[in-house]
Amino acid sequence: MLQFLIRRLTGAVVIMFLIGAFTFFLFYTIPQDFAALSCGKNCSPENLAVIRENLGLDKPIFAQFWDFMAGIVTGRDFPVGHCDAPCLGVSFHTGDFVWDSIIDRFPLTLSLTVGGLVIFLVLGLGSGLLAAWKRGTPLDKAVSGASMVLSSFQIYFLGPIVLGIFVYSTGWLESPKYVPFTDDPAGWFMGLVIPWAVMATIFTAQYTRMARSTMIEQLQEEHVRTARAKGMRQRYVFFRYAWRGSLTPIVTILGMDLSGLLAGAVVTEFTFDLAGIGRLAVDSSLSKDLPQTMGVMLFGAFFILLLNILVDLAYAYIDPRVRLA
């Protein structure tokens, strides 16, 4: 297990370096003077030269790349001050450190992701197990039919409908907003309950069908039939043998969906007018803010790699037949 973890972490470092190199040189192929973007309109040549020097844009491109990658590990010095590691540079437009901007918005995106994850896992897996337990009954058909309908919805379609009904028409709920959990737990919950509900509605439908199908498949396995033949109780066989075996494909899809949730933060945050990392990614791309865009991309890539490693480690815990070497 330890060797596997070391190997995966080493591979993750190499992949992060390659992603950083690819995005850096990709953006520098854009025929645009980034110093001019930072300087704004009516910029004098003298100010332009000073900005280019302060941002390090007067150096050769490979020297700029080395400064950028080294800053992630050791930090960098800028005219606005020292940027501690991990330093992702200074925004061309705001003049703020990129890492500080990301960390400032990360709690919102993390709250959206974790809250939606907990809700749709509990509801989706619970309803899927119930449908598999009552296979062929009217309850199974009702759950399967509802999941088929709800899985066709999208956040940008369902979100405005929920806002129109529960916020603008009836006033039962307040408009989505972010309040730090440490400041007001109740306000944090009420401010994000609508985005959570919309995300959970869509993902719950998908996990209901997935949990039902994988559970039915596991119930046909030989070891489950053998347990039944030995006279074990149906409920014990269902949860002790079939349920655990059905978790492996679900965990695999969950790892990919978590990455999708982070990427889908763009749609969610724009739909509900929330300023998270997704909104930051779009704004920095539209303004051609190279350091900010690269910082968000590397931050997202880091979490995707981390989630993939955690999924691989979860396999060995869920299924003892899996061995990581």
mmCIF file of C-alpha atoms in Angstrom:
data_model
loop_
_atom_site.group_PDB
_atom_site.id
_atom_site.type_symbol
_atom_site.label_atom_id
_atom_site.label_comp_id
_atom_site.label_asym_id
_atom_site.label_seq_id
_atom_site.Cartn_x
_atom_site.Cartn_y
_atom_site.Cartn_z
ATOM 1 C CA MET A 1 0.000 0.000 0.000
ATOM 2 C CA LEU A 2 2.808 2.411 0.916
ATOM 3 C CA GLN A 3 4.671 1.684 -2.311
ATOM 4 C CA PHE A 4 1.494 2.274 -4.294
ATOM 5 C CA LEU A 5 0.893 5.597 -2.531
ATOM 6 C CA ILE A 6 4.478 6.778 -3.134
ATOM 7 C CA ARG A 7 4.265 5.780 -6.780
ATOM 8 C CA ARG A 8 0.962 7.568 -7.294
ATOM 9 C CA LEU A 9 2.149 10.724 -5.522
ATOM 10 C CA THR A 10 5.308 10.774 -7.635
ATOM 11 C CA GLY A 11 3.227 10.360 -10.758
ATOM 12 C CA ALA A 12 0.912 13.146 -9.604
ATOM 13 C CA VAL A 13 3.860 15.536 -9.228
ATOM 14 C CA VAL A 14 5.042 14.715 -12.753
ATOM 15 C CA ILE A 15 1.537 15.185 -14.160
ATOM 16 C CA MET A 16 1.140 18.513 -12.368
ATOM 17 C CA PHE A 17 4.443 19.698 -13.843
ATOM 18 C CA LEU A 18 3.354 18.668 -17.342
ATOM 19 C CA ILE A 19 -0.033 20.365 -16.914
ATOM 20 C CA GLY A 20 1.690 23.527 -15.699
ATOM 21 C CA ALA A 21 4.103 23.478 -18.641
ATOM 22 C CA PHE A 22 1.333 22.832 -21.159
ATOM 23 C CA THR A 23 -0.941 25.609 -19.901
ATOM 24 C CA PHE A 24 1.929 28.082 -19.535
ATOM 25 C CA PHE A 25 3.246 27.685 -23.067
ATOM 26 C CA LEU A 26 -0.286 27.395 -24.472
ATOM 27 C CA PHE A 27 -1.255 30.787 -23.098
ATOM 28 C CA TYR A 28 1.972 32.374 -24.237
ATOM 29 C CA THR A 29 1.129 31.452 -27.813
ATOM 30 C CA ILE A 30 -1.657 34.049 -27.638
ATOM 31 C CA PRO A 31 -0.575 37.116 -29.633
ATOM 32 C CA GLN A 32 -1.286 39.529 -26.792
ATOM 33 C CA ASP A 33 0.809 41.950 -24.766
ATOM 34 C CA PHE A 34 -0.130 41.052 -21.196
ATOM 35 C CA ALA A 35 1.652 44.112 -19.844
ATOM 36 C CA ALA A 36 -0.673 46.287 -21.933
ATOM 37 C CA LEU A 37 -3.674 44.449 -20.476
ATOM 38 C CA SER A 38 -2.426 45.141 -16.986
ATOM 39 C CA CYS A 39 -1.632 48.774 -17.730
ATOM 40 C CA GLY A 40 -5.038 49.595 -19.213
ATOM 41 C CA LYS A 41 -5.994 52.325 -21.668
ATOM 42 C CA ASN A 42 -3.871 55.405 -22.366
ATOM 43 C CA CYS A 43 -0.786 53.675 -21.005
ATOM 44 C CA SER A 44 2.472 55.494 -21.614
ATOM 45 C CA PRO A 45 5.505 53.572 -22.933
ATOM 46 C CA GLU A 46 7.352 54.329 -19.701
ATOM 47 C CA ASN A 47 4.613 52.785 -17.527
ATOM 48 C CA LEU A 48 4.365 49.868 -19.908
ATOM 49 C CA ALA A 49 8.077 49.151 -19.557
ATOM 50 C CA VAL A 50 7.872 49.339 -15.751
ATOM 51 C CA ILE A 51 4.922 46.923 -15.640
ATOM 52 C CA ARG A 52 6.633 44.529 -18.015
ATOM 53 C CA GLU A 53 9.689 44.505 -15.759
ATOM 54 C CA ASN A 54 7.657 44.138 -12.548
ATOM 55 C CA LEU A 55 5.731 41.183 -13.963
ATOM 56 C CA GLY A 56 8.884 39.578 -15.307
ATOM 57 C CA LEU A 57 7.603 39.761 -18.868
ATOM 58 C CA ASP A 58 10.892 41.236 -20.079
ATOM 59 C CA LYS A 59 12.669 37.913 -19.433
ATOM 60 C CA PRO A 60 12.928 35.045 -21.951
ATOM 61 C CA ILE A 61 9.919 32.768 -21.913
ATOM 62 C CA PHE A 62 11.811 29.814 -20.412
ATOM 63 C CA ALA A 63 13.092 32.028 -17.599
ATOM 64 C CA GLN A 64 9.513 33.123 -16.909
ATOM 65 C CA PHE A 65 8.410 29.495 -16.856
ATOM 66 C CA TRP A 66 11.168 28.572 -14.405
ATOM 67 C CA ASP A 67 10.242 31.472 -12.110
ATOM 68 C CA PHE A 68 6.611 30.391 -12.201
ATOM 69 C CA MET A 69 7.252 26.725 -11.391
ATOM 70 C CA ALA A 70 9.902 27.498 -8.772
ATOM 71 C CA GLY A 71 7.556 29.968 -7.106
ATOM 72 C CA ILE A 72 5.042 27.206 -6.476
ATOM 73 C CA VAL A 73 7.611 25.450 -4.302
ATOM 74 C CA THR A 74 9.704 28.272 -2.827
ATOM 75 C CA GLY A 75 7.646 31.448 -3.284
ATOM 76 C CA ARG A 76 8.540 34.599 -5.234
ATOM 77 C CA ASP A 77 9.257 38.272 -4.673
ATOM 78 C CA PHE A 78 7.128 40.862 -6.494
ATOM 79 C CA PRO A 79 7.025 44.671 -6.286
ATOM 80 C CA VAL A 80 3.775 44.324 -4.311
ATOM 81 C CA GLY A 81 5.504 42.081 -1.760
ATOM 82 C CA HIS A 82 6.632 38.513 -1.132
ATOM 83 C CA CYS A 83 4.370 35.724 -2.356
ATOM 84 C CA ASP A 84 4.642 32.682 -0.103
ATOM 85 C CA ALA A 85 4.613 29.163 -1.511
ATOM 86 C CA PRO A 86 2.567 27.939 -3.241
ATOM 87 C CA CYS A 87 2.885 31.107 -5.286
ATOM 88 C CA LEU A 88 0.867 31.154 -8.511
ATOM 89 C CA GLY A 89 1.760 34.692 -9.471
ATOM 90 C CA VAL A 90 0.037 38.064 -9.371
ATOM 91 C CA SER A 91 -3.172 38.874 -11.192
ATOM 92 C CA PHE A 92 -2.664 41.180 -14.166
ATOM 93 C CA HIS A 93 -5.893 43.039 -13.420
ATOM 94 C CA THR A 94 -6.398 43.161 -9.651
ATOM 95 C CA GLY A 95 -2.756 43.051 -8.541
ATOM 96 C CA ASP A 96 -3.659 40.451 -5.886
ATOM 97 C CA PHE A 97 -1.825 37.196 -5.354
ATOM 98 C CA VAL A 98 -3.559 34.446 -7.317
ATOM 99 C CA TRP A 99 -3.347 31.932 -4.479
ATOM 100 C CA ASP A 100 -5.069 34.347 -2.100
ATOM 101 C CA SER A 101 -7.919 34.878 -4.581
ATOM 102 C CA ILE A 102 -8.393 31.122 -5.003
ATOM 103 C CA ILE A 103 -8.324 30.401 -1.275
ATOM 104 C CA ASP A 104 -10.778 33.247 -0.668
ATOM 105 C CA ARG A 105 -13.327 31.658 -3.018
ATOM 106 C CA PHE A 106 -12.606 28.005 -2.339
ATOM 107 C CA PRO A 107 -14.844 27.650 0.769
ATOM 108 C CA LEU A 108 -17.921 28.477 -1.320
ATOM 109 C CA THR A 109 -17.092 25.943 -4.033
ATOM 110 C CA LEU A 110 -16.171 23.334 -1.409
ATOM 111 C CA SER A 111 -19.453 23.935 0.438
ATOM 112 C CA LEU A 112 -21.436 23.519 -2.778
ATOM 113 C CA THR A 113 -19.604 20.311 -3.678
ATOM 114 C CA VAL A 114 -19.636 18.621 -0.264
ATOM 115 C CA GLY A 115 -23.214 19.596 0.558
ATOM 116 C CA GLY A 116 -24.565 18.374 -2.747
ATOM 117 C CA LEU A 117 -22.450 15.210 -2.476
ATOM 118 C CA VAL A 118 -23.828 14.241 0.934
ATOM 119 C CA ILE A 119 -27.437 14.810 -0.125
ATOM 120 C CA PHE A 120 -27.358 12.950 -3.421
ATOM 121 C CA LEU A 121 -25.350 10.036 -2.006
ATOM 122 C CA VAL A 122 -27.782 9.498 0.862
ATOM 123 C CA LEU A 123 -30.899 9.885 -1.274
ATOM 124 C CA GLY A 124 -29.549 8.226 -4.417
ATOM 125 C CA LEU A 125 -27.998 5.167 -2.811
ATOM 126 C CA GLY A 126 -30.885 4.810 -0.379
ATOM 127 C CA SER A 127 -33.571 4.910 -3.057
ATOM 128 C CA GLY A 128 -31.518 2.649 -5.340
ATOM 129 C CA LEU A 129 -31.139 0.029 -2.609
ATOM 130 C CA LEU A 130 -34.834 0.261 -1.816
ATOM 131 C CA ALA A 131 -35.740 -0.240 -5.479
ATOM 132 C CA ALA A 132 -33.431 -3.275 -5.708
ATOM 133 C CA TRP A 133 -34.851 -4.702 -2.466
ATOM 134 C CA LYS A 134 -38.410 -4.323 -3.795
ATOM 135 C CA ARG A 135 -37.535 -5.307 -7.355
ATOM 136 C CA GLY A 136 -40.553 -5.715 -9.610
ATOM 137 C CA THR A 137 -42.982 -4.021 -7.202
ATOM 138 C CA PRO A 138 -44.878 -0.766 -7.866
ATOM 139 C CA LEU A 139 -42.387 1.013 -5.582
ATOM 140 C CA ASP A 140 -39.490 -0.137 -7.761
ATOM 141 C CA LYS A 141 -41.256 1.040 -10.906
ATOM 142 C CA ALA A 142 -42.102 4.413 -9.368
ATOM 143 C CA VAL A 143 -38.529 5.030 -8.204
ATOM 144 C CA SER A 144 -37.061 3.920 -11.547
ATOM 145 C CA GLY A 145 -39.511 6.088 -13.509
ATOM 146 C CA ALA A 146 -38.857 9.161 -11.392
ATOM 147 C CA SER A 147 -35.089 8.734 -11.739
ATOM 148 C CA MET A 148 -35.402 8.481 -15.524
ATOM 149 C CA VAL A 149 -37.301 11.778 -15.669
ATOM 150 C CA LEU A 150 -35.160 13.710 -13.190
ATOM 151 C CA SER A 151 -31.862 12.605 -14.750
ATOM 152 C CA SER A 152 -32.791 14.488 -17.947
ATOM 153 C CA PHE A 153 -32.834 17.846 -16.129
ATOM 154 C CA GLN A 154 -29.923 20.286 -16.105
ATOM 155 C CA ILE A 155 -28.842 22.810 -13.486
ATOM 156 C CA TYR A 156 -29.324 25.807 -15.782
ATOM 157 C CA PHE A 157 -32.886 24.627 -16.503
ATOM 158 C CA LEU A 158 -34.040 23.468 -13.085
ATOM 159 C CA GLY A 159 -32.288 26.235 -11.130
ATOM 160 C CA PRO A 160 -34.319 29.212 -12.476
ATOM 161 C CA ILE A 161 -37.548 27.236 -12.004
ATOM 162 C CA VAL A 162 -36.774 26.563 -8.338
ATOM 163 C CA LEU A 163 -35.734 30.188 -7.815
ATOM 164 C CA GLY A 164 -38.933 31.444 -9.447
ATOM 165 C CA ILE A 165 -41.161 29.261 -7.275
ATOM 166 C CA PHE A 166 -39.513 29.283 -3.860
ATOM 167 C CA VAL A 167 -37.789 32.688 -3.863
ATOM 168 C CA TYR A 168 -39.514 35.165 -6.192
ATOM 169 C CA SER A 169 -43.118 33.899 -6.137
ATOM 170 C CA THR A 170 -43.721 32.472 -2.677
ATOM 171 C CA GLY A 171 -40.777 33.921 -0.735
ATOM 172 C CA TRP A 172 -40.461 30.713 1.243
ATOM 173 C CA LEU A 173 -36.695 30.685 0.850
ATOM 174 C CA GLU A 174 -34.103 33.416 0.575
ATOM 175 C CA SER A 175 -31.988 33.988 -2.511
ATOM 176 C CA PRO A 176 -28.826 31.822 -2.534
ATOM 177 C CA LYS A 177 -25.797 33.412 -0.920
ATOM 178 C CA TYR A 178 -22.686 32.311 0.892
ATOM 179 C CA VAL A 179 -22.154 32.879 4.601
ATOM 180 C CA PRO A 180 -19.055 31.303 6.204
ATOM 181 C CA PHE A 181 -19.993 28.315 8.321
ATOM 182 C CA THR A 182 -17.898 29.554 11.240
ATOM 183 C CA ASP A 183 -19.789 32.876 11.279
ATOM 184 C CA ASP A 184 -23.365 31.599 11.020
ATOM 185 C CA PRO A 185 -24.034 27.861 10.540
ATOM 186 C CA ALA A 186 -27.760 28.421 10.041
ATOM 187 C CA GLY A 187 -27.172 31.191 7.505
ATOM 188 C CA TRP A 188 -24.622 29.001 5.718
ATOM 189 C CA PHE A 189 -27.173 26.207 5.397
ATOM 190 C CA MET A 190 -30.119 28.373 4.335
ATOM 191 C CA GLY A 191 -27.995 30.304 1.825
ATOM 192 C CA LEU A 192 -26.959 27.147 -0.039
ATOM 193 C CA VAL A 193 -30.015 24.927 0.388
ATOM 194 C CA ILE A 194 -31.436 25.766 -3.067
ATOM 195 C CA PRO A 195 -28.214 24.995 -5.010
ATOM 196 C CA TRP A 196 -27.829 21.807 -2.994
ATOM 197 C CA ALA A 197 -31.401 20.760 -3.726
ATOM 198 C CA VAL A 198 -31.015 21.375 -7.467
ATOM 199 C CA MET A 199 -27.680 19.538 -7.672
ATOM 200 C CA ALA A 200 -28.988 16.687 -5.507
ATOM 201 C CA THR A 201 -32.113 16.290 -7.656
ATOM 202 C CA ILE A 202 -30.064 15.703 -10.792
ATOM 203 C CA PHE A 203 -27.341 13.505 -9.293
ATOM 204 C CA THR A 204 -29.748 11.561 -7.044
ATOM 205 C CA ALA A 205 -31.563 10.297 -10.127
ATOM 206 C CA GLN A 206 -28.304 9.052 -11.641
ATOM 207 C CA TYR A 207 -27.147 7.298 -8.483
ATOM 208 C CA THR A 208 -30.554 5.742 -7.924
ATOM 209 C CA ARG A 209 -30.392 3.954 -11.262
ATOM 210 C CA MET A 210 -26.726 3.072 -10.758
ATOM 211 C CA ALA A 211 -27.232 1.672 -7.248
ATOM 212 C CA ARG A 212 -30.264 -0.338 -8.349
ATOM 213 C CA SER A 213 -28.564 -1.900 -11.379
ATOM 214 C CA THR A 214 -25.299 -2.747 -9.586
ATOM 215 C CA MET A 215 -27.191 -4.178 -6.612
ATOM 216 C CA ILE A 216 -29.332 -6.412 -8.818
ATOM 217 C CA GLU A 217 -26.194 -7.572 -10.609
ATOM 218 C CA GLN A 218 -24.482 -8.413 -7.327
ATOM 219 C CA LEU A 219 -27.490 -10.405 -6.145
ATOM 220 C CA GLN A 220 -26.873 -12.765 -9.064
ATOM 221 C CA GLU A 221 -23.246 -13.445 -8.108
ATOM 222 C CA GLU A 222 -22.265 -16.957 -7.021
ATOM 223 C CA HIS A 223 -21.065 -15.986 -3.548
ATOM 224 C CA VAL A 224 -24.402 -14.297 -2.836
ATOM 225 C CA ARG A 225 -26.366 -17.331 -4.027
ATOM 226 C CA THR A 226 -24.101 -19.537 -1.922
ATOM 227 C CA ALA A 227 -24.809 -17.428 1.151
ATOM 228 C CA ARG A 228 -28.529 -17.785 0.520
ATOM 229 C CA ALA A 229 -28.175 -21.542 0.077
ATOM 230 C CA LYS A 230 -26.515 -21.760 3.497
ATOM 231 C CA GLY A 231 -29.682 -20.369 5.033
ATOM 232 C CA MET A 232 -28.471 -16.861 5.853
ATOM 233 C CA ARG A 233 -31.141 -14.245 6.322
ATOM 234 C CA GLN A 234 -32.083 -12.271 3.219
ATOM 235 C CA ARG A 235 -31.368 -8.929 4.884
ATOM 236 C CA TYR A 236 -27.940 -10.062 6.067
ATOM 237 C CA VAL A 237 -26.991 -11.328 2.615
ATOM 238 C CA PHE A 238 -28.289 -8.121 1.026
ATOM 239 C CA PHE A 239 -26.192 -5.759 3.135
ATOM 240 C CA ARG A 240 -23.215 -7.937 4.072
ATOM 241 C CA TYR A 241 -22.385 -9.401 0.660
ATOM 242 C CA ALA A 242 -24.283 -7.757 -2.186
ATOM 243 C CA TRP A 243 -24.147 -4.155 -0.930
ATOM 244 C CA ARG A 244 -20.402 -4.120 -0.369
ATOM 245 C CA GLY A 245 -19.704 -5.661 -3.751
ATOM 246 C CA SER A 246 -21.863 -3.047 -5.495
ATOM 247 C CA LEU A 247 -19.843 -0.166 -4.040
ATOM 248 C CA THR A 248 -16.792 -0.601 -6.299
ATOM 249 C CA PRO A 249 -18.385 0.647 -9.554
ATOM 250 C CA ILE A 250 -20.218 3.360 -7.610
ATOM 251 C CA VAL A 251 -16.966 4.647 -6.106
ATOM 252 C CA THR A 252 -15.417 4.677 -9.582
ATOM 253 C CA ILE A 253 -18.216 6.857 -10.965
ATOM 254 C CA LEU A 254 -18.193 8.984 -7.818
ATOM 255 C CA GLY A 255 -14.535 9.880 -8.372
ATOM 256 C CA MET A 256 -15.343 11.136 -11.858
ATOM 257 C CA ASP A 257 -18.494 12.918 -10.719
ATOM 258 C CA LEU A 258 -16.609 14.774 -7.992
ATOM 259 C CA SER A 259 -14.300 16.114 -10.660
ATOM 260 C CA GLY A 260 -17.390 17.008 -12.659
ATOM 261 C CA LEU A 261 -18.879 18.795 -9.657
ATOM 262 C CA LEU A 262 -15.803 21.005 -9.398
ATOM 263 C CA ALA A 263 -15.902 21.669 -13.130
ATOM 264 C CA GLY A 264 -19.670 22.167 -13.001
ATOM 265 C CA ALA A 265 -19.215 24.866 -10.392
ATOM 266 C CA VAL A 266 -19.100 27.309 -13.311
ATOM 267 C CA VAL A 267 -22.724 26.536 -14.249
ATOM 268 C CA THR A 268 -23.937 26.321 -10.657
ATOM 269 C CA GLU A 269 -22.338 29.570 -9.546
ATOM 270 C CA PHE A 270 -23.554 31.487 -12.588
ATOM 271 C CA THR A 271 -27.074 30.086 -12.218
ATOM 272 C CA PHE A 272 -27.339 31.167 -8.587
ATOM 273 C CA ASP A 273 -25.056 34.237 -8.820
ATOM 274 C CA LEU A 274 -22.422 32.887 -6.424
ATOM 275 C CA ALA A 275 -18.785 34.005 -6.519
ATOM 276 C CA GLY A 276 -16.738 30.827 -6.239
ATOM 277 C CA ILE A 277 -13.813 29.340 -8.097
ATOM 278 C CA GLY A 278 -15.954 28.584 -11.143
ATOM 279 C CA ARG A 279 -16.917 32.225 -11.468
ATOM 280 C CA LEU A 280 -13.283 33.219 -10.939
ATOM 281 C CA ALA A 281 -12.182 30.890 -13.770
ATOM 282 C CA VAL A 282 -14.633 32.422 -16.245
ATOM 283 C CA ASP A 283 -13.850 36.018 -15.285
ATOM 284 C CA SER A 284 -10.089 35.492 -15.520
ATOM 285 C CA SER A 285 -10.423 33.761 -18.905
ATOM 286 C CA LEU A 286 -12.572 36.544 -20.351
ATOM 287 C CA SER A 287 -10.136 39.194 -19.142
ATOM 288 C CA LYS A 288 -7.112 37.185 -20.399
ATOM 289 C CA ASP A 289 -5.621 37.198 -16.922
ATOM 290 C CA LEU A 290 -2.906 34.595 -17.505
ATOM 291 C CA PRO A 291 -1.691 34.008 -13.915
ATOM 292 C CA GLN A 292 -5.223 33.767 -12.528
ATOM 293 C CA THR A 293 -6.391 31.395 -15.262
ATOM 294 C CA MET A 294 -3.349 29.165 -14.889
ATOM 295 C CA GLY A 295 -3.718 29.155 -11.117
ATOM 296 C CA VAL A 296 -7.328 27.994 -11.278
ATOM 297 C CA MET A 297 -6.464 25.285 -13.808
ATOM 298 C CA LEU A 298 -3.602 23.948 -11.704
ATOM 299 C CA PHE A 299 -5.733 24.070 -8.558
ATOM 300 C CA GLY A 300 -8.482 22.092 -10.267
ATOM 301 C CA ALA A 301 -6.006 19.585 -11.720
ATOM 302 C CA PHE A 302 -4.522 19.031 -8.260
ATOM 303 C CA PHE A 303 -7.898 18.125 -6.780
ATOM 304 C CA ILE A 304 -8.773 15.814 -9.661
ATOM 305 C CA LEU A 305 -5.502 13.914 -9.183
ATOM 306 C CA LEU A 306 -6.054 13.792 -5.422
ATOM 307 C CA LEU A 307 -9.570 12.396 -5.865
ATOM 308 C CA ASN A 308 -8.302 9.711 -8.237
ATOM 309 C CA ILE A 309 -5.719 8.585 -5.677
ATOM 310 C CA LEU A 310 -8.355 8.459 -2.925
ATOM 311 C CA VAL A 311 -10.665 6.402 -5.143
ATOM 312 C CA ASP A 312 -7.885 3.876 -5.789
ATOM 313 C CA LEU A 313 -7.205 3.614 -2.064
ATOM 314 C CA ALA A 314 -10.908 3.135 -1.365
ATOM 315 C CA TYR A 315 -10.975 0.066 -3.617
ATOM 316 C CA ALA A 316 -8.769 -1.935 -1.258
ATOM 317 C CA TYR A 317 -10.947 -1.022 1.729
ATOM 318 C CA ILE A 318 -14.264 -1.776 0.030
ATOM 319 C CA ASP A 319 -13.221 -4.990 -1.730
ATOM 320 C CA PRO A 320 -10.601 -7.126 0.073
ATOM 321 C CA ARG A 321 -9.945 -8.937 -3.207
ATOM 322 C CA VAL A 322 -8.281 -5.791 -4.504
ATOM 323 C CA ARG A 323 -4.624 -5.505 -3.596
ATOM 324 C CA LEU A 324 -2.528 -2.432 -4.271
ATOM 325 C CA ALA A 325 1.158 -3.126 -4.796
#
